[in-house]
């Protein structure tokens, strides 16, 4: 305490407490906070936690964080988290949670073990930042990647096949054609292949146009 006061220019303990109070207000305004007992029971949540989860303080106190479990993460995910914090280590990760109304939200979570004056693990202090926008952008990029993969497949199979057909027919036409019927059949096959190629080319052009309209894929 003295070291901190000295760094603050010799401010009094009263000034220091005011500073801590201001600091707490800033944290509560921007960060989702909770404190749990060693067994995981919630003993404190700030207003930001209630706003995001849509649960009241009364509904949260005494419960554990399974009340906002989205079911997205595996048992191993939580097992690794508990093993780490019970060993006195800080855990950090991204967690998908579920609000009371059924909506989902993503949190960048840091959990810190806190010890009492005797060095015994007393409770866990959690700080969380809402990262819905970040996860939405990541999902959009994944969707773009999947769409691009589909277009690559389309180009490889649906576009190259009619090109191969046209080249094959052209090579055959260079050889002897015995009848007009045979010639008509080959010409019709060429027309169908060219039409298929034209349709695929339009699909590819539309795809590129839509990607440019969304911008995020090309700007990332």
PDB file of C-alpha atoms in Angstrom:
ATOM      1  CA  UNK A   1       0.000   0.000   0.000  1.00  0.00           C
ATOM      2  CA  UNK A   2       2.801   2.418   0.958  1.00  0.00           C
ATOM      3  CA  UNK A   3       4.644   1.731  -2.287  1.00  0.00           C
ATOM      4  CA  UNK A   4       1.546   2.562  -4.305  1.00  0.00           C
ATOM      5  CA  UNK A   5       0.903   5.734  -2.328  1.00  0.00           C
ATOM      6  CA  UNK A   6       4.518   6.812  -2.854  1.00  0.00           C
ATOM      7  CA  UNK A   7       4.185   6.280  -6.600  1.00  0.00           C
ATOM      8  CA  UNK A   8       1.057   8.410  -6.541  1.00  0.00           C
ATOM      9  CA  UNK A   9       3.014  11.293  -5.105  1.00  0.00           C
ATOM     10  CA  UNK A  10       2.388  10.748  -1.424  1.00  0.00           C
ATOM     11  CA  UNK A  11      -1.390  10.842  -1.659  1.00  0.00           C
ATOM     12  CA  UNK A  12      -3.312   9.900   1.446  1.00  0.00           C
ATOM     13  CA  UNK A  13      -5.060   6.601   2.014  1.00  0.00           C
ATOM     14  CA  UNK A  14      -8.375   8.425   1.528  1.00  0.00           C
ATOM     15  CA  UNK A  15      -7.240   9.671  -1.889  1.00  0.00           C
ATOM     16  CA  UNK A  16      -6.101   6.198  -2.768  1.00  0.00           C
ATOM     17  CA  UNK A  17      -9.492   4.721  -1.867  1.00  0.00           C
ATOM     18  CA  UNK A  18     -11.187   7.363  -4.031  1.00  0.00           C
ATOM     19  CA  UNK A  19      -8.905   6.344  -6.877  1.00  0.00           C
ATOM     20  CA  UNK A  20      -9.777   2.708  -6.353  1.00  0.00           C
ATOM     21  CA  UNK A  21     -13.478   3.570  -6.376  1.00  0.00           C
ATOM     22  CA  UNK A  22     -13.068   5.466  -9.659  1.00  0.00           C
ATOM     23  CA  UNK A  23     -11.105   2.556 -11.078  1.00  0.00           C
ATOM     24  CA  UNK A  24     -13.879   0.166 -10.076  1.00  0.00           C
ATOM     25  CA  UNK A  25     -16.491   2.358 -11.782  1.00  0.00           C
ATOM     26  CA  UNK A  26     -14.465   2.356 -15.005  1.00  0.00           C
ATOM     27  CA  UNK A  27     -14.085  -1.431 -14.830  1.00  0.00           C
ATOM     28  CA  UNK A  28     -17.790  -1.961 -14.123  1.00  0.00           C
ATOM     29  CA  UNK A  29     -18.727   0.255 -17.064  1.00  0.00           C
ATOM     30  CA  UNK A  30     -16.547  -1.548 -19.608  1.00  0.00           C
ATOM     31  CA  UNK A  31     -15.869  -5.050 -18.298  1.00  0.00           C
ATOM     32  CA  UNK A  32     -18.092  -7.935 -17.209  1.00  0.00           C
ATOM     33  CA  UNK A  33     -16.990  -9.008 -13.735  1.00  0.00           C
ATOM     34  CA  UNK A  34     -17.859 -11.891 -11.459  1.00  0.00           C
ATOM     35  CA  UNK A  35     -16.440 -13.558  -8.362  1.00  0.00           C
ATOM     36  CA  UNK A  36     -17.021 -17.199  -7.522  1.00  0.00           C
ATOM     37  CA  UNK A  37     -16.216 -19.349  -4.535  1.00  0.00           C
ATOM     38  CA  UNK A  38     -13.730 -22.184  -4.881  1.00  0.00           C
ATOM     39  CA  UNK A  39     -16.560 -24.602  -5.678  1.00  0.00           C
ATOM     40  CA  UNK A  40     -17.783 -22.317  -8.492  1.00  0.00           C
ATOM     41  CA  UNK A  41     -20.785 -20.670  -6.818  1.00  0.00           C
ATOM     42  CA  UNK A  42     -21.302 -17.075  -7.900  1.00  0.00           C
ATOM     43  CA  UNK A  43     -20.885 -14.641  -5.001  1.00  0.00           C
ATOM     44  CA  UNK A  44     -20.662 -11.375  -6.944  1.00  0.00           C
ATOM     45  CA  UNK A  45     -21.587 -10.022 -10.373  1.00  0.00           C
ATOM     46  CA  UNK A  46     -21.518  -6.451 -11.622  1.00  0.00           C
ATOM     47  CA  UNK A  47     -24.294  -4.678 -13.516  1.00  0.00           C
ATOM     48  CA  UNK A  48     -22.561  -5.290 -16.858  1.00  0.00           C
ATOM     49  CA  UNK A  49     -22.802  -9.036 -16.288  1.00  0.00           C
ATOM     50  CA  UNK A  50     -26.552  -8.727 -15.680  1.00  0.00           C
ATOM     51  CA  UNK A  51     -27.049  -6.511 -18.736  1.00  0.00           C
ATOM     52  CA  UNK A  52     -25.293  -8.931 -21.078  1.00  0.00           C
ATOM     53  CA  UNK A  53     -26.670 -12.171 -19.594  1.00  0.00           C
ATOM     54  CA  UNK A  54     -30.156 -10.693 -19.037  1.00  0.00           C
ATOM     55  CA  UNK A  55     -30.282 -12.324 -15.589  1.00  0.00           C
ATOM     56  CA  UNK A  56     -30.851 -10.319 -12.436  1.00  0.00           C
ATOM     57  CA  UNK A  57     -28.345 -10.321  -9.583  1.00  0.00           C
ATOM     58  CA  UNK A  58     -30.796 -12.371  -7.506  1.00  0.00           C
ATOM     59  CA  UNK A  59     -31.006 -15.008 -10.253  1.00  0.00           C
ATOM     60  CA  UNK A  60     -27.215 -15.306 -10.479  1.00  0.00           C
ATOM     61  CA  UNK A  61     -25.989 -15.218  -6.888  1.00  0.00           C
ATOM     62  CA  UNK A  62     -25.587 -18.744  -5.509  1.00  0.00           C
ATOM     63  CA  UNK A  63     -25.668 -20.332  -8.965  1.00  0.00           C
ATOM     64  CA  UNK A  64     -22.630 -21.366 -10.967  1.00  0.00           C
ATOM     65  CA  UNK A  65     -21.685 -20.269 -14.469  1.00  0.00           C
ATOM     66  CA  UNK A  66     -23.492 -23.227 -16.007  1.00  0.00           C
ATOM     67  CA  UNK A  67     -26.525 -20.935 -15.906  1.00  0.00           C
ATOM     68  CA  UNK A  68     -25.040 -19.196 -18.978  1.00  0.00           C
ATOM     69  CA  UNK A  69     -23.532 -22.335 -20.540  1.00  0.00           C
ATOM     70  CA  UNK A  70     -24.241 -22.342 -24.274  1.00  0.00           C
ATOM     71  CA  UNK A  71     -23.368 -26.009 -24.792  1.00  0.00           C
ATOM     72  CA  UNK A  72     -20.812 -24.936 -27.395  1.00  0.00           C
ATOM     73  CA  UNK A  73     -17.707 -26.034 -25.503  1.00  0.00           C
ATOM     74  CA  UNK A  74     -16.685 -29.590 -24.638  1.00  0.00           C
ATOM     75  CA  UNK A  75     -16.263 -31.035 -21.144  1.00  0.00           C
ATOM     76  CA  UNK A  76     -12.509 -31.124 -21.776  1.00  0.00           C
ATOM     77  CA  UNK A  77     -12.571 -27.355 -22.370  1.00  0.00           C
ATOM     78  CA  UNK A  78     -13.975 -26.691 -18.895  1.00  0.00           C
ATOM     79  CA  UNK A  79     -11.912 -29.448 -17.289  1.00  0.00           C
ATOM     80  CA  UNK A  80      -8.716 -27.828 -18.556  1.00  0.00           C
ATOM     81  CA  UNK A  81      -9.914 -24.440 -17.288  1.00  0.00           C
ATOM     82  CA  UNK A  82     -10.707 -25.721 -13.782  1.00  0.00           C
ATOM     83  CA  UNK A  83      -7.462 -27.684 -13.545  1.00  0.00           C
ATOM     84  CA  UNK A  84      -5.486 -24.576 -14.376  1.00  0.00           C
ATOM     85  CA  UNK A  85      -7.187 -22.104 -12.027  1.00  0.00           C
ATOM     86  CA  UNK A  86      -7.281 -24.577  -9.118  1.00  0.00           C
ATOM     87  CA  UNK A  87      -3.542 -24.970  -9.596  1.00  0.00           C
ATOM     88  CA  UNK A  88      -3.233 -21.221  -9.008  1.00  0.00           C
ATOM     89  CA  UNK A  89      -2.681 -20.255 -12.636  1.00  0.00           C
ATOM     90  CA  UNK A  90      -4.461 -17.594 -14.657  1.00  0.00           C
ATOM     91  CA  UNK A  91      -6.742 -18.928 -17.383  1.00  0.00           C
ATOM     92  CA  UNK A  92      -7.508 -16.967 -20.522  1.00  0.00           C
ATOM     93  CA  UNK A  93      -9.731 -17.941 -23.431  1.00  0.00           C
ATOM     94  CA  UNK A  94     -12.777 -17.173 -25.535  1.00  0.00           C
ATOM     95  CA  UNK A  95     -16.094 -18.517 -24.334  1.00  0.00           C
ATOM     96  CA  UNK A  96     -19.508 -18.689 -25.976  1.00  0.00           C
ATOM     97  CA  UNK A  97     -22.328 -18.127 -23.488  1.00  0.00           C
ATOM     98  CA  UNK A  98     -26.117 -18.101 -23.543  1.00  0.00           C
ATOM     99  CA  UNK A  99     -28.318 -15.326 -22.158  1.00  0.00           C
ATOM    100  CA  UNK A 100     -31.612 -15.825 -20.360  1.00  0.00           C
ATOM    101  CA  UNK A 101     -33.583 -15.027 -23.547  1.00  0.00           C
ATOM    102  CA  UNK A 102     -31.750 -17.733 -25.499  1.00  0.00           C
ATOM    103  CA  UNK A 103     -29.435 -15.387 -27.406  1.00  0.00           C
ATOM    104  CA  UNK A 104     -25.732 -16.155 -27.575  1.00  0.00           C
ATOM    105  CA  UNK A 105     -22.753 -13.932 -26.816  1.00  0.00           C
ATOM    106  CA  UNK A 106     -18.983 -14.368 -26.941  1.00  0.00           C
ATOM    107  CA  UNK A 107     -16.648 -13.323 -24.137  1.00  0.00           C
ATOM    108  CA  UNK A 108     -12.892 -12.906 -23.974  1.00  0.00           C
ATOM    109  CA  UNK A 109     -12.429 -14.299 -20.464  1.00  0.00           C
ATOM    110  CA  UNK A 110      -9.644 -14.073 -17.904  1.00  0.00           C
ATOM    111  CA  UNK A 111      -9.992 -15.927 -14.588  1.00  0.00           C
ATOM    112  CA  UNK A 112      -7.613 -15.159 -11.732  1.00  0.00           C
ATOM    113  CA  UNK A 113      -7.236 -17.278  -8.582  1.00  0.00           C
ATOM    114  CA  UNK A 114      -7.280 -15.169  -5.371  1.00  0.00           C
ATOM    115  CA  UNK A 115      -5.711 -16.304  -2.095  1.00  0.00           C
ATOM    116  CA  UNK A 116      -6.452 -15.325   1.504  1.00  0.00           C
ATOM    117  CA  UNK A 117      -3.881 -13.982   3.970  1.00  0.00           C
ATOM    118  CA  UNK A 118      -2.875 -17.543   4.839  1.00  0.00           C
ATOM    119  CA  UNK A 119      -2.049 -18.426   1.248  1.00  0.00           C
ATOM    120  CA  UNK A 120      -5.142 -20.593   0.826  1.00  0.00           C
ATOM    121  CA  UNK A 121      -7.153 -20.424  -2.398  1.00  0.00           C
ATOM    122  CA  UNK A 122     -10.168 -18.296  -1.478  1.00  0.00           C
ATOM    123  CA  UNK A 123     -12.090 -17.426  -4.659  1.00  0.00           C
ATOM    124  CA  UNK A 124     -11.853 -16.783  -8.396  1.00  0.00           C
ATOM    125  CA  UNK A 125     -12.088 -13.347  -9.968  1.00  0.00           C
ATOM    126  CA  UNK A 126     -13.256 -13.191 -13.603  1.00  0.00           C
ATOM    127  CA  UNK A 127     -12.934 -10.352 -16.092  1.00  0.00           C
ATOM    128  CA  UNK A 128     -14.708 -10.625 -19.429  1.00  0.00           C
ATOM    129  CA  UNK A 129     -14.922  -8.505 -22.561  1.00  0.00           C
ATOM    130  CA  UNK A 130     -17.785  -8.800 -25.032  1.00  0.00           C
ATOM    131  CA  UNK A 131     -16.357  -9.852 -28.423  1.00  0.00           C
ATOM    132  CA  UNK A 132     -19.478 -10.527 -30.493  1.00  0.00           C
ATOM    133  CA  UNK A 133     -18.278  -8.272 -33.326  1.00  0.00           C
ATOM    134  CA  UNK A 134     -14.936 -10.056 -33.514  1.00  0.00           C
ATOM    135  CA  UNK A 135     -16.543 -13.519 -33.639  1.00  0.00           C
ATOM    136  CA  UNK A 136     -19.083 -12.327 -36.212  1.00  0.00           C
ATOM    137  CA  UNK A 137     -16.258 -11.121 -38.441  1.00  0.00           C
ATOM    138  CA  UNK A 138     -14.430 -14.430 -38.013  1.00  0.00           C
ATOM    139  CA  UNK A 139     -17.576 -16.331 -39.004  1.00  0.00           C
ATOM    140  CA  UNK A 140     -18.085 -14.094 -42.038  1.00  0.00           C
ATOM    141  CA  UNK A 141     -14.535 -14.825 -43.141  1.00  0.00           C
ATOM    142  CA  UNK A 142     -15.170 -18.546 -42.751  1.00  0.00           C
ATOM    143  CA  UNK A 143     -18.339 -18.209 -44.846  1.00  0.00           C
ATOM    144  CA  UNK A 144     -16.376 -16.355 -47.515  1.00  0.00           C
ATOM    145  CA  UNK A 145     -13.721 -19.074 -47.475  1.00  0.00           C
ATOM    146  CA  UNK A 146     -16.376 -21.781 -47.854  1.00  0.00           C
ATOM    147  CA  UNK A 147     -18.026 -19.860 -50.695  1.00  0.00           C
ATOM    148  CA  UNK A 148     -14.663 -19.463 -52.407  1.00  0.00           C
ATOM    149  CA  UNK A 149     -13.999 -23.175 -51.996  1.00  0.00           C
ATOM    150  CA  UNK A 150     -17.367 -23.926 -53.619  1.00  0.00           C
ATOM    151  CA  UNK A 151     -16.480 -21.640 -56.508  1.00  0.00           C
ATOM    152  CA  UNK A 152     -13.121 -23.356 -56.945  1.00  0.00           C
ATOM    153  CA  UNK A 153     -14.953 -26.682 -57.100  1.00  0.00           C
ATOM    154  CA  UNK A 154     -17.379 -25.232 -59.635  1.00  0.00           C
ATOM    155  CA  UNK A 155     -14.528 -23.937 -61.751  1.00  0.00           C
ATOM    156  CA  UNK A 156     -12.618 -27.210 -61.577  1.00  0.00           C
ATOM    157  CA  UNK A 157     -15.537 -29.490 -62.400  1.00  0.00           C
ATOM    158  CA  UNK A 158     -18.327 -27.620 -64.161  1.00  0.00           C
ATOM    159  CA  UNK A 159     -16.237 -25.191 -66.201  1.00  0.00           C
ATOM    160  CA  UNK A 160     -13.309 -27.370 -67.167  1.00  0.00           C
ATOM    161  CA  UNK A 161     -15.544 -30.286 -68.188  1.00  0.00           C
ATOM    162  CA  UNK A 162     -17.364 -28.452 -71.031  1.00  0.00           C
ATOM    163  CA  UNK A 163     -14.031 -26.985 -72.146  1.00  0.00           C
ATOM    164  CA  UNK A 164     -12.643 -30.501 -72.313  1.00  0.00           C
ATOM    165  CA  UNK A 165     -15.731 -31.618 -74.256  1.00  0.00           C
ATOM    166  CA  UNK A 166     -15.363 -28.792 -76.776  1.00  0.00           C
ATOM    167  CA  UNK A 167     -11.718 -29.583 -77.332  1.00  0.00           C
ATOM    168  CA  UNK A 168     -12.500 -33.268 -77.692  1.00  0.00           C
ATOM    169  CA  UNK A 169     -15.211 -32.624 -80.286  1.00  0.00           C
ATOM    170  CA  UNK A 170     -12.983 -30.204 -82.161  1.00  0.00           C
ATOM    171  CA  UNK A 171     -10.287 -32.848 -82.376  1.00  0.00           C
ATOM    172  CA  UNK A 172     -12.800 -35.372 -83.700  1.00  0.00           C
ATOM    173  CA  UNK A 173     -14.057 -32.915 -86.303  1.00  0.00           C
ATOM    174  CA  UNK A 174     -10.543 -32.605 -87.601  1.00  0.00           C
ATOM    175  CA  UNK A 175     -10.796 -36.250 -88.572  1.00  0.00           C
ATOM    176  CA  UNK A 176     -13.131 -37.677 -91.137  1.00  0.00           C
ATOM    177  CA  UNK A 177     -16.888 -37.179 -90.565  1.00  0.00           C
ATOM    178  CA  UNK A 178     -18.891 -39.766 -92.464  1.00  0.00           C
ATOM    179  CA  UNK A 179     -22.369 -38.175 -92.470  1.00  0.00           C
ATOM    180  CA  UNK A 180     -24.351 -34.982 -91.943  1.00  0.00           C
ATOM    181  CA  UNK A 181     -26.171 -36.603 -89.025  1.00  0.00           C
ATOM    182  CA  UNK A 182     -22.883 -37.216 -87.298  1.00  0.00           C
ATOM    183  CA  UNK A 183     -21.879 -33.612 -87.937  1.00  0.00           C
ATOM    184  CA  UNK A 184     -25.183 -32.280 -86.557  1.00  0.00           C
ATOM    185  CA  UNK A 185     -24.804 -34.409 -83.447  1.00  0.00           C
ATOM    186  CA  UNK A 186     -21.304 -33.074 -82.813  1.00  0.00           C
ATOM    187  CA  UNK A 187     -22.403 -29.465 -83.406  1.00  0.00           C
ATOM    188  CA  UNK A 188     -25.312 -29.883 -80.961  1.00  0.00           C
ATOM    189  CA  UNK A 189     -22.927 -31.303 -78.382  1.00  0.00           C
ATOM    190  CA  UNK A 190     -20.620 -28.334 -78.886  1.00  0.00           C
ATOM    191  CA  UNK A 191     -23.517 -25.910 -78.423  1.00  0.00           C
ATOM    192  CA  UNK A 192     -24.609 -27.598 -75.182  1.00  0.00           C
ATOM    193  CA  UNK A 193     -21.058 -27.538 -73.812  1.00  0.00           C
ATOM    194  CA  UNK A 194     -20.657 -23.877 -74.737  1.00  0.00           C
ATOM    195  CA  UNK A 195     -24.015 -23.051 -73.095  1.00  0.00           C
ATOM    196  CA  UNK A 196     -22.973 -24.829 -69.881  1.00  0.00           C
ATOM    197  CA  UNK A 197     -19.692 -22.946 -69.919  1.00  0.00           C
ATOM    198  CA  UNK A 198     -21.547 -19.641 -70.411  1.00  0.00           C
ATOM    199  CA  UNK A 199     -23.844 -20.319 -67.426  1.00  0.00           C
ATOM    200  CA  UNK A 200     -20.918 -21.231 -65.167  1.00  0.00           C
ATOM    201  CA  UNK A 201     -19.031 -18.116 -66.253  1.00  0.00           C
ATOM    202  CA  UNK A 202     -22.044 -15.957 -65.314  1.00  0.00           C
ATOM    203  CA  UNK A 203     -22.301 -17.679 -61.925  1.00  0.00           C
ATOM    204  CA  UNK A 204     -18.630 -17.033 -61.297  1.00  0.00           C
ATOM    205  CA  UNK A 205     -19.003 -13.360 -62.301  1.00  0.00           C
ATOM    206  CA  UNK A 206     -21.998 -12.924 -59.987  1.00  0.00           C
ATOM    207  CA  UNK A 207     -20.060 -14.527 -57.162  1.00  0.00           C
ATOM    208  CA  UNK A 208     -17.133 -12.112 -57.591  1.00  0.00           C
ATOM    209  CA  UNK A 209     -19.574  -9.164 -57.787  1.00  0.00           C
ATOM    210  CA  UNK A 210     -21.271 -10.143 -54.516  1.00  0.00           C
ATOM    211  CA  UNK A 211     -17.918 -10.609 -52.798  1.00  0.00           C
ATOM    212  CA  UNK A 212     -16.835  -7.121 -53.872  1.00  0.00           C
ATOM    213  CA  UNK A 213     -20.113  -5.649 -52.605  1.00  0.00           C
ATOM    214  CA  UNK A 214     -19.513  -7.087 -49.148  1.00  0.00           C
ATOM    215  CA  UNK A 215     -15.945  -5.725 -49.150  1.00  0.00           C
ATOM    216  CA  UNK A 216     -14.879  -7.399 -45.909  1.00  0.00           C
ATOM    217  CA  UNK A 217     -13.357 -10.374 -47.682  1.00  0.00           C
ATOM    218  CA  UNK A 218     -11.194  -8.222 -49.953  1.00  0.00           C
ATOM    219  CA  UNK A 219     -10.205  -5.781 -47.204  1.00  0.00           C
ATOM    220  CA  UNK A 220      -9.155  -8.434 -44.698  1.00  0.00           C
TER     221      UNK A 220
END
